[in-house]
Amino acid sequence: MNVTPDPFAGAPDEALLIAFANGDAQAAHALTVRLLPRVVAQATRMLANAAEAEDVAQEAMIRLWRQAPEWRQGEALVTTWLYRVTANLCTDILRKRRGGVSLDQVDEPADGTPSVTEQLQTKARMQALSDALAALPERQAQAVALRHLEGLSNPEIAQIMDISVRSVESLTARGKRALADIMSGRKAELGYDDD
Amino acid sequence: MMMTDHNDDMLEDIFAQARSIAPRPSDDLMARVLAEAVIPQAPVTARVAPRSLTERVMDLLGGWPAVSGLVTATCAGIWFGVAPPAAVQDYAAAYFGDEVSMSIFSEDTLYVAGDFIDG
């Protein structure tokens, strides 16, 4: 297989963004290939809905393109900025979802094969997690998602959310406790033994 | 306490499942994002050309409508001076007389001046 070498291999995201702002369309393509999967994954984990996640990812990337001409080198990492924008867009959607019906309802299995059942159970669990995040205060939901769904460190989250590390620790601890309380009533439904 | 541990285990398990999700962006999304990757243009500020003296005078007078009225009035005035219409001429004659002469010196002054010149 003949793979075209990446002309931007090794270049930091910020350099690519500045190259895009200076008219390099190839830099935009390289950035999209690099960053879009990460943004889609973050949004999918928080929302448990593919269509909503794609909408969020598209909006986050459009905002990045708009931000490009004003990007100041050395001020922030593009990934930090995108984590923040994506988390904010997701909590906007979760807020609207509160009290309503989840858009992505789990269908009954078409047949009884274990793989389909397993997939549906995973889907139900992801949906339950997303609904529980929607019930949390927004900052708690963001901190918990960045810590436990994205696997970021507390200092990284502090930078993304523009708060102190101590505040991150407090938000994640309270948020996780609240999530556990909310989801405890759904253990059996989600396939966990209730003992 | 036991219940909390079970809840934590469940939560940790669900978190781990969530982290393993790595959806691949659809080709359609990729295309939509790239279609939006248009370099934003810097806001174009309209260059204000320096205003000429004529333009500034025009502004002072109130623009073209005012100036056209002024020109019409001036032309009419000049025309009345050069070739006054009969009605205007008759009125002027009746008011001032056919011939009007005016002197800025009094007659006494002229006599004195004449004596002085004649010796």
PDB file of N, CA and C in Angstrom, chain A residues 27-93:
ATOM      1  N   ALA A  27      -3.045  22.380   5.664  1.00  0.00           N
ATOM      2  CA  ALA A  27      -2.890  22.380   7.120  1.00  0.00           C
ATOM      3  C   ALA A  27      -4.241  22.113   7.786  1.00  0.00           C
ATOM      4  N   ALA A  28      -5.307  22.667   7.201  1.00  0.00           N
ATOM      5  CA  ALA A  28      -6.657  22.433   7.746  1.00  0.00           C
ATOM      6  C   ALA A  28      -7.015  20.959   7.631  1.00  0.00           C
ATOM      7  N   HIS A  29      -6.646  20.366   6.504  1.00  0.00           N
ATOM      8  CA  HIS A  29      -6.932  18.945   6.307  1.00  0.00           C
ATOM      9  C   HIS A  29      -6.183  18.102   7.341  1.00  0.00           C
ATOM     10  N   ALA A  30      -4.913  18.417   7.534  1.00  0.00           N
ATOM     11  CA  ALA A  30      -4.102  17.657   8.499  1.00  0.00           C
ATOM     12  C   ALA A  30      -4.661  17.804   9.916  1.00  0.00           C
ATOM     13  N   LEU A  31      -5.090  19.037  10.263  1.00  0.00           N
ATOM     14  CA  LEU A  31      -5.652  19.267  11.600  1.00  0.00           C
ATOM     15  C   LEU A  31      -6.946  18.485  11.793  1.00  0.00           C
ATOM     16  N   THR A  32      -7.767  18.455  10.745  1.00  0.00           N
ATOM     17  CA  THR A  32      -9.040  17.735  10.832  1.00  0.00           C
ATOM     18  C   THR A  32      -8.791  16.242  11.059  1.00  0.00           C
ATOM     19  N   VAL A  33      -7.847  15.686  10.308  1.00  0.00           N
ATOM     20  CA  VAL A  33      -7.527  14.262  10.459  1.00  0.00           C
ATOM     21  C   VAL A  33      -7.018  13.981  11.881  1.00  0.00           C
ATOM     22  N   ARG A  34      -6.233  14.899  12.404  1.00  0.00           N
ATOM     23  CA  ARG A  34      -5.676  14.707  13.735  1.00  0.00           C
ATOM     24  C   ARG A  34      -6.712  14.874  14.846  1.00  0.00           C
ATOM     25  N   LEU A  35      -7.509  15.919  14.744  1.00  0.00           N
ATOM     26  CA  LEU A  35      -8.318  16.331  15.896  1.00  0.00           C
ATOM     27  C   LEU A  35      -9.767  15.865  15.886  1.00  0.00           C
ATOM     28  N   LEU A  36     -10.338  15.714  14.695  1.00  0.00           N
ATOM     29  CA  LEU A  36     -11.768  15.392  14.637  1.00  0.00           C
ATOM     30  C   LEU A  36     -12.115  14.086  15.371  1.00  0.00           C
ATOM     31  N   PRO A  37     -11.333  12.988  15.201  1.00  0.00           N
ATOM     32  CA  PRO A  37     -11.680  11.757  15.929  1.00  0.00           C
ATOM     33  C   PRO A  37     -11.727  11.971  17.444  1.00  0.00           C
ATOM     34  N   ARG A  38     -10.805  12.771  17.939  1.00  0.00           N
ATOM     35  CA  ARG A  38     -10.751  13.018  19.378  1.00  0.00           C
ATOM     36  C   ARG A  38     -12.004  13.797  19.842  1.00  0.00           C
ATOM     37  N   VAL A  39     -12.388  14.800  19.045  1.00  0.00           N
ATOM     38  CA  VAL A  39     -13.556  15.615  19.405  1.00  0.00           C
ATOM     39  C   VAL A  39     -14.829  14.766  19.342  1.00  0.00           C
ATOM     40  N   VAL A  40     -14.958  13.957  18.292  1.00  0.00           N
ATOM     41  CA  VAL A  40     -16.139  13.091  18.150  1.00  0.00           C
ATOM     42  C   VAL A  40     -16.209  12.111  19.329  1.00  0.00           C
ATOM     43  N   ALA A  41     -15.058  11.553  19.721  1.00  0.00           N
ATOM     44  CA  ALA A  41     -15.038  10.595  20.828  1.00  0.00           C
ATOM     45  C   ALA A  41     -15.465  11.263  22.132  1.00  0.00           C
ATOM     46  N   GLN A  42     -14.926  12.449  22.392  1.00  0.00           N
ATOM     47  CA  GLN A  42     -15.288  13.154  23.632  1.00  0.00           C
ATOM     48  C   GLN A  42     -16.791  13.418  23.677  1.00  0.00           C
ATOM     49  N   ALA A  43     -17.329  13.900  22.569  1.00  0.00           N
ATOM     50  CA  ALA A  43     -18.763  14.228  22.518  1.00  0.00           C
ATOM     51  C   ALA A  43     -19.617  12.961  22.623  1.00  0.00           C
ATOM     52  N   THR A  44     -19.184  11.878  21.987  1.00  0.00           N
ATOM     53  CA  THR A  44     -19.954  10.628  22.041  1.00  0.00           C
ATOM     54  C   THR A  44     -19.993  10.077  23.460  1.00  0.00           C
ATOM     55  N   ARG A  45     -18.871  10.151  24.160  1.00  0.00           N
ATOM     56  CA  ARG A  45     -18.823   9.623  25.529  1.00  0.00           C
ATOM     57  C   ARG A  45     -19.741  10.422  26.456  1.00  0.00           C
ATOM     58  N   MET A  46     -19.813  11.713  26.233  1.00  0.00           N
ATOM     59  CA  MET A  46     -20.659  12.526  27.108  1.00  0.00           C
ATOM     60  C   MET A  46     -22.134  12.435  26.730  1.00  0.00           C
ATOM     61  N   LEU A  47     -22.418  12.309  25.432  1.00  0.00           N
ATOM     62  CA  LEU A  47     -23.820  12.408  24.982  1.00  0.00           C
ATOM     63  C   LEU A  47     -24.470  11.066  24.683  1.00  0.00           C
ATOM     64  N   ALA A  48     -23.663  10.039  24.418  1.00  0.00           N
ATOM     65  CA  ALA A  48     -24.181   8.707  24.058  1.00  0.00           C
ATOM     66  C   ALA A  48     -25.160   8.788  22.891  1.00  0.00           C
ATOM     67  N   ASN A  49     -24.877   9.681  21.985  1.00  0.00           N
ATOM     68  CA  ASN A  49     -25.753   9.852  20.820  1.00  0.00           C
ATOM     69  C   ASN A  49     -24.892  10.281  19.636  1.00  0.00           C
ATOM     70  N   ALA A  50     -24.839   9.425  18.602  1.00  0.00           N
ATOM     71  CA  ALA A  50     -23.908   9.671  17.493  1.00  0.00           C
ATOM     72  C   ALA A  50     -24.236  10.952  16.725  1.00  0.00           C
ATOM     73  N   ALA A  51     -25.516  11.176  16.475  1.00  0.00           N
ATOM     74  CA  ALA A  51     -25.901  12.359  15.679  1.00  0.00           C
ATOM     75  C   ALA A  51     -25.572  13.650  16.428  1.00  0.00           C
ATOM     76  N   GLU A  52     -25.910  13.677  17.721  1.00  0.00           N
ATOM     77  CA  GLU A  52     -25.613  14.877  18.525  1.00  0.00           C
ATOM     78  C   GLU A  52     -24.104  15.076  18.633  1.00  0.00           C
ATOM     79  N   ALA A  53     -23.374  13.978  18.783  1.00  0.00           N
ATOM     80  CA  ALA A  53     -21.913  14.071  18.906  1.00  0.00           C
ATOM     81  C   ALA A  53     -21.300  14.651  17.627  1.00  0.00           C
ATOM     82  N   GLU A  54     -21.819  14.237  16.483  1.00  0.00           N
ATOM     83  CA  GLU A  54     -21.291  14.772  15.212  1.00  0.00           C
ATOM     84  C   GLU A  54     -21.597  16.259  15.080  1.00  0.00           C
ATOM     85  N   ASP A  55     -22.804  16.650  15.509  1.00  0.00           N
ATOM     86  CA  ASP A  55     -23.156  18.082  15.455  1.00  0.00           C
ATOM     87  C   ASP A  55     -22.212  18.902  16.333  1.00  0.00           C
ATOM     88  N   VAL A  56     -21.951  18.381  17.527  1.00  0.00           N
ATOM     89  CA  VAL A  56     -21.047  19.081  18.450  1.00  0.00           C
ATOM     90  C   VAL A  56     -19.646  19.168  17.847  1.00  0.00           C
ATOM     91  N   ALA A  57     -19.182  18.052  17.281  1.00  0.00           N
ATOM     92  CA  ALA A  57     -17.828  18.025  16.709  1.00  0.00           C
ATOM     93  C   ALA A  57     -17.708  19.023  15.563  1.00  0.00           C
ATOM     94  N   GLN A  58     -18.728  19.066  14.728  1.00  0.00           N
ATOM     95  CA  GLN A  58     -18.697  20.013  13.602  1.00  0.00           C
ATOM     96  C   GLN A  58     -18.644  21.459  14.109  1.00  0.00           C
ATOM     97  N   GLU A  59     -19.476  21.751  15.100  1.00  0.00           N
ATOM     98  CA  GLU A  59     -19.518  23.121  15.637  1.00  0.00           C
ATOM     99  C   GLU A  59     -18.179  23.481  16.291  1.00  0.00           C
ATOM    100  N   ALA A  60     -17.593  22.536  17.023  1.00  0.00           N
ATOM    101  CA  ALA A  60     -16.308  22.809  17.684  1.00  0.00           C
ATOM    102  C   ALA A  60     -15.226  23.102  16.645  1.00  0.00           C
ATOM    103  N   MET A  61     -15.217  22.342  15.553  1.00  0.00           N
ATOM    104  CA  MET A  61     -14.192  22.552  14.524  1.00  0.00           C
ATOM    105  C   MET A  61     -14.418  23.874  13.782  1.00  0.00           C
ATOM    106  N   ILE A  62     -15.681  24.209  13.554  1.00  0.00           N
ATOM    107  CA  ILE A  62     -15.967  25.497  12.894  1.00  0.00           C
ATOM    108  C   ILE A  62     -15.463  26.643  13.766  1.00  0.00           C
ATOM    109  N   ARG A  63     -15.677  26.513  15.071  1.00  0.00           N
ATOM    110  CA  ARG A  63     -15.195  27.562  15.980  1.00  0.00           C
ATOM    111  C   ARG A  63     -13.661  27.642  15.962  1.00  0.00           C
ATOM    112  N   LEU A  64     -13.031  26.486  15.788  1.00  0.00           N
ATOM    113  CA  LEU A  64     -11.564  26.483  15.707  1.00  0.00           C
ATOM    114  C   LEU A  64     -11.098  27.226  14.454  1.00  0.00           C
ATOM    115  N   TRP A  65     -11.764  26.986  13.335  1.00  0.00           N
ATOM    116  CA  TRP A  65     -11.381  27.683  12.095  1.00  0.00           C
ATOM    117  C   TRP A  65     -11.541  29.192  12.269  1.00  0.00           C
ATOM    118  N   ARG A  66     -12.643  29.575  12.924  1.00  0.00           N
ATOM    119  CA  ARG A  66     -12.892  31.012  13.116  1.00  0.00           C
ATOM    120  C   ARG A  66     -11.860  31.640  14.046  1.00  0.00           C
ATOM    121  N   GLN A  67     -11.388  30.817  14.972  1.00  0.00           N
ATOM    122  CA  GLN A  67     -10.432  31.321  15.961  1.00  0.00           C
ATOM    123  C   GLN A  67      -9.027  31.469  15.370  1.00  0.00           C
ATOM    124  N   ALA A  68      -8.779  30.731  14.289  1.00  0.00           N
ATOM    125  CA  ALA A  68      -7.420  30.634  13.730  1.00  0.00           C
ATOM    126  C   ALA A  68      -6.711  31.980  13.524  1.00  0.00           C
ATOM    127  N   PRO A  69      -7.353  32.987  12.904  1.00  0.00           N
ATOM    128  CA  PRO A  69      -6.605  34.241  12.659  1.00  0.00           C
ATOM    129  C   PRO A  69      -6.175  34.954  13.933  1.00  0.00           C
ATOM    130  N   GLU A  70      -6.894  34.680  15.047  1.00  0.00           N
ATOM    131  CA  GLU A  70      -6.541  35.371  16.294  1.00  0.00           C
ATOM    132  C   GLU A  70      -5.738  34.489  17.244  1.00  0.00           C
ATOM    133  N   TRP A  71      -5.334  33.320  16.752  1.00  0.00           N
ATOM    134  CA  TRP A  71      -4.613  32.394  17.632  1.00  0.00           C
ATOM    135  C   TRP A  71      -3.250  32.950  17.984  1.00  0.00           C
ATOM    136  N   ARG A  72      -2.968  32.999  19.284  1.00  0.00           N
ATOM    137  CA  ARG A  72      -1.656  33.513  19.713  1.00  0.00           C
ATOM    138  C   ARG A  72      -0.787  32.338  20.120  1.00  0.00           C
ATOM    139  N   GLN A  73       0.352  32.249  19.437  1.00  0.00           N
ATOM    140  CA  GLN A  73       1.244  31.121  19.683  1.00  0.00           C
ATOM    141  C   GLN A  73       1.758  31.157  21.127  1.00  0.00           C
ATOM    142  N   GLY A  74       1.784  30.010  21.753  1.00  0.00           N
ATOM    143  CA  GLY A  74       2.316  29.918  23.109  1.00  0.00           C
ATOM    144  C   GLY A  74       1.294  30.177  24.191  1.00  0.00           C
ATOM    145  N   GLU A  75       0.091  30.581  23.815  1.00  0.00           N
ATOM    146  CA  GLU A  75      -0.901  30.929  24.833  1.00  0.00           C
ATOM    147  C   GLU A  75      -1.659  29.697  25.335  1.00  0.00           C
ATOM    148  N   ALA A  76      -2.052  28.840  24.425  1.00  0.00           N
ATOM    149  CA  ALA A  76      -2.787  27.625  24.819  1.00  0.00           C
ATOM    150  C   ALA A  76      -2.537  26.552  23.777  1.00  0.00           C
ATOM    151  N   LEU A  77      -2.788  25.313  24.185  1.00  0.00           N
ATOM    152  CA  LEU A  77      -2.705  24.212  23.223  1.00  0.00           C
ATOM    153  C   LEU A  77      -4.050  24.111  22.505  1.00  0.00           C
ATOM    154  N   VAL A  78      -3.994  23.770  21.234  1.00  0.00           N
ATOM    155  CA  VAL A  78      -5.235  23.608  20.476  1.00  0.00           C
ATOM    156  C   VAL A  78      -6.106  22.522  21.121  1.00  0.00           C
ATOM    157  N   THR A  79      -5.473  21.461  21.601  1.00  0.00           N
ATOM    158  CA  THR A  79      -6.259  20.371  22.211  1.00  0.00           C
ATOM    159  C   THR A  79      -6.954  20.844  23.492  1.00  0.00           C
ATOM    160  N   THR A  80      -6.264  21.647  24.284  1.00  0.00           N
ATOM    161  CA  THR A  80      -6.877  22.182  25.511  1.00  0.00           C
ATOM    162  C   THR A  80      -8.106  23.008  25.162  1.00  0.00           C
ATOM    163  N   TRP A  81      -7.925  23.868  24.158  1.00  0.00           N
ATOM    164  CA  TRP A  81      -9.011  24.747  23.706  1.00  0.00           C
ATOM    165  C   TRP A  81     -10.196  23.904  23.215  1.00  0.00           C
ATOM    166  N   LEU A  82      -9.896  22.855  22.441  1.00  0.00           N
ATOM    167  CA  LEU A  82     -10.976  22.016  21.886  1.00  0.00           C
ATOM    168  C   LEU A  82     -11.687  21.210  22.972  1.00  0.00           C
ATOM    169  N   TYR A  83     -10.940  20.720  23.946  1.00  0.00           N
ATOM    170  CA  TYR A  83     -11.579  20.008  25.065  1.00  0.00           C
ATOM    171  C   TYR A  83     -12.601  20.928  25.739  1.00  0.00           C
ATOM    172  N   ARG A  84     -12.203  22.180  25.957  1.00  0.00           N
ATOM    173  CA  ARG A  84     -13.077  23.140  26.639  1.00  0.00           C
ATOM    174  C   ARG A  84     -14.327  23.414  25.813  1.00  0.00           C
ATOM    175  N   VAL A  85     -14.120  23.733  24.539  1.00  0.00           N
ATOM    176  CA  VAL A  85     -15.265  24.074  23.670  1.00  0.00           C
ATOM    177  C   VAL A  85     -16.214  22.877  23.553  1.00  0.00           C
ATOM    178  N   THR A  86     -15.650  21.691  23.368  1.00  0.00           N
ATOM    179  CA  THR A  86     -16.487  20.489  23.217  1.00  0.00           C
ATOM    180  C   THR A  86     -17.254  20.207  24.511  1.00  0.00           C
ATOM    181  N   ALA A  87     -16.574  20.320  25.650  1.00  0.00           N
ATOM    182  CA  ALA A  87     -17.252  20.076  26.933  1.00  0.00           C
ATOM    183  C   ALA A  87     -18.404  21.068  27.125  1.00  0.00           C
ATOM    184  N   ASN A  88     -18.163  22.329  26.769  1.00  0.00           N
ATOM    185  CA  ASN A  88     -19.228  23.336  26.917  1.00  0.00           C
ATOM    186  C   ASN A  88     -20.409  23.038  25.997  1.00  0.00           C
ATOM    187  N   LEU A  89     -20.104  22.667  24.746  1.00  0.00           N
ATOM    188  CA  LEU A  89     -21.190  22.360  23.807  1.00  0.00           C
ATOM    189  C   LEU A  89     -21.992  21.146  24.286  1.00  0.00           C
ATOM    190  N   CYS A  90     -21.286  20.160  24.850  1.00  0.00           N
ATOM    191  CA  CYS A  90     -21.978  18.958  25.341  1.00  0.00           C
ATOM    192  C   CYS A  90     -22.873  19.289  26.536  1.00  0.00           C
ATOM    193  N   THR A  91     -22.361  20.072  27.470  1.00  0.00           N
ATOM    194  CA  THR A  91     -23.212  20.381  28.631  1.00  0.00           C
ATOM    195  C   THR A  91     -24.402  21.251  28.222  1.00  0.00           C
ATOM    196  N   ASP A  92     -24.249  22.036  27.159  1.00  0.00           N
ATOM    197  CA  ASP A  92     -25.414  22.781  26.635  1.00  0.00           C
ATOM    198  C   ASP A  92     -26.508  21.804  26.228  1.00  0.00           C
ATOM    199  N   ILE A  93     -26.104  20.734  25.533  1.00  0.00           N
ATOM    200  CA  ILE A  93     -27.090  19.741  25.072  1.00  0.00           C
ATOM    201  C   ILE A  93     -27.658  18.962  26.258  1.00  0.00           C
TER     202      ILE A  93
END
